[in-house]
Coordinates of C-alpha atoms in Angstrom, one line a residue:
M1 CA -21.7 9.2 7.9
S2 CA -19.5 7.5 5.3
A3 CA -15.9 7.1 4.4
A4 CA -16.5 9.1 1.2
E5 CA -14.2 11.9 0.1
P6 CA -14.5 14.7 2.7
S7 CA -15.7 18.1 1.5
S8 CA -14.2 21.3 2.7
S9 CA -16.9 21.5 5.4
T10 CA -16.3 18.0 6.9
R11 CA -13.6 16.7 9.0
P12 CA -12.6 13.0 8.6
T13 CA -11.8 10.8 11.6
G14 CA -9.3 8.0 11.9
L15 CA -12.4 5.8 12.1
G16 CA -13.4 6.7 8.5
L17 CA -16.3 8.9 9.8
Q18 CA -17.0 12.5 8.9
I19 CA -18.2 15.3 11.1
D20 CA -19.9 18.2 9.4
P21 CA -19.5 21.4 11.4
E22 CA -22.2 23.1 9.2
S23 CA -24.8 20.5 10.1
A24 CA -27.8 21.2 12.3
V25 CA -27.0 17.9 14.0
P26 CA -24.6 18.5 17.0
P27 CA -21.1 17.1 16.5
F28 CA -21.4 14.7 19.5
E29 CA -24.5 13.2 17.9
Q30 CA -22.8 12.9 14.4
L31 CA -19.9 11.1 16.1
R32 CA -22.2 8.8 18.2
A33 CA -24.4 7.9 15.2
G34 CA -21.3 7.4 12.9
I35 CA -19.7 5.0 15.4
R36 CA -23.1 3.2 16.0
D37 CA -23.6 2.7 12.3
A38 CA -20.0 1.5 11.8
I39 CA -20.6 -1.1 14.6
G40 CA -23.9 -2.1 13.1
S41 CA -22.5 -2.6 9.6
G42 CA -19.5 -4.6 11.0
E43 CA -17.0 -2.0 9.8
L44 CA -16.0 -1.8 13.5
A45 CA -15.8 -5.3 14.8
A46 CA -16.1 -6.4 18.4
G47 CA -12.9 -5.8 20.3
T48 CA -11.7 -3.0 18.1
R49 CA -10.0 -0.3 20.1
L50 CA -11.3 3.2 19.6
P51 CA -9.1 6.3 19.6
T52 CA -8.7 8.0 23.0
V53 CA -11.1 10.8 23.7
R54 CA -8.2 13.3 23.7
A55 CA -6.7 12.0 20.4
L56 CA -10.1 12.0 18.6
A57 CA -11.0 15.4 20.0
T58 CA -7.7 16.8 18.7
E59 CA -8.1 15.2 15.3
L60 CA -11.6 16.6 14.9
G61 CA -10.9 20.0 16.5
L62 CA -13.6 19.3 19.1
A63 CA -13.7 19.7 22.8
A64 CA -12.7 16.6 24.7
N65 CA -16.1 16.8 26.5
T66 CA -17.9 16.5 23.1
V67 CA -16.1 13.2 22.3
A68 CA -16.5 12.0 25.9
R69 CA -20.3 12.6 25.7
S70 CA -20.5 10.5 22.5
Y71 CA -18.5 7.7 24.1
R72 CA -20.6 7.8 27.3
E73 CA -23.8 7.5 25.3
L74 CA -22.4 4.6 23.2
E75 CA -21.4 2.9 26.5
A76 CA -24.9 3.4 27.9
D77 CA -26.2 1.7 24.8
A78 CA -23.7 -1.2 25.4
L79 CA -22.1 -0.6 22.0
I80 CA -18.7 0.2 23.5
E81 CA -17.0 -0.5 26.8
T82 CA -14.3 1.3 28.6
R83 CA -11.6 -0.7 30.2
G84 CA -9.9 1.8 32.4
R85 CA -6.4 2.8 31.2
L86 CA -6.7 0.3 28.4
G87 CA -9.2 2.5 26.6
S88 CA -12.5 2.1 24.9
F89 CA -13.4 -0.9 22.8
V90 CA -16.3 -2.0 20.6
S91 CA -18.5 -4.4 22.7
A92 CA -19.5 -7.8 21.6
T93 CA -23.2 -7.9 20.9
G94 CA -26.0 -10.4 20.4
S95 CA -26.4 -13.8 22.0
P96 CA -23.6 -15.2 24.2
A97 CA -22.6 -17.6 21.4
Q98 CA -22.5 -14.7 18.9
R99 CA -20.5 -12.6 21.4
E100 CA -17.9 -15.4 21.8
L101 CA -17.6 -15.8 18.0
Q102 CA -17.2 -12.0 17.5
L103 CA -14.3 -12.0 20.0
A104 CA -12.8 -15.1 18.4
A105 CA -13.1 -13.5 15.0
R106 CA -11.3 -10.3 16.3
A107 CA -8.5 -12.4 17.8
Y108 CA -8.2 -14.4 14.5
A109 CA -8.1 -11.2 12.4
D110 CA -5.4 -9.7 14.7
R111 CA -3.3 -12.9 14.5
A112 CA -3.7 -13.1 10.7
A113 CA -2.5 -9.5 10.4
S114 CA 0.4 -10.1 12.7
L115 CA 1.5 -13.0 10.5
G116 CA 1.1 -10.9 7.3
I117 CA -1.8 -12.9 6.0
S118 CA -4.2 -10.9 3.8
A119 CA -7.9 -10.5 4.7
G120 CA -8.8 -12.6 1.6
E121 CA -6.5 -15.4 2.5
A122 CA -7.6 -15.4 6.2
A123 CA -11.3 -15.5 5.1
A124 CA -10.6 -18.4 2.7
L125 CA -9.0 -20.4 5.5
V126 CA -12.0 -19.8 7.7
E127 CA -14.4 -20.8 4.9
A128 CA -12.4 -24.0 4.3
A129 CA -12.5 -24.8 8.0
L130 CA -16.2 -24.3 8.2
R131 CA -16.8 -26.7 5.3
Q132 CA -14.9 -29.4 7.2
P133 CA -15.9 -29.1 10.8
G134 CA -14.0 -31.3 13.2
A135 CA -11.4 -32.3 10.6

């Protein structure tokens, strides 16, 4: 799945994924694999809130149970976590230290965006801070 231009036989998601209704691969599996790949590539960072089952199902023209099945399987693989009424989020993965840094990175990215700082500027600030630890 990629964020490439959708063809007439694919339906884009708000996640930048595409579902091909003509594919032999069932839609729930296309969605599950697409989200898994986006998490693996870092496109979906730890702490990112996923669309609700109902919203994503409506957007894709799928049954809510289809999206719910994808989410359940992703949760069983510990790639996402559901926090009750708050929704579903990308889980932190890896070692405890890596999980802590993923969550800190998500908080930093959210704060930079709320301050109107571009991704490039925010990354440059982090790089400068890493070059001068404890300064």
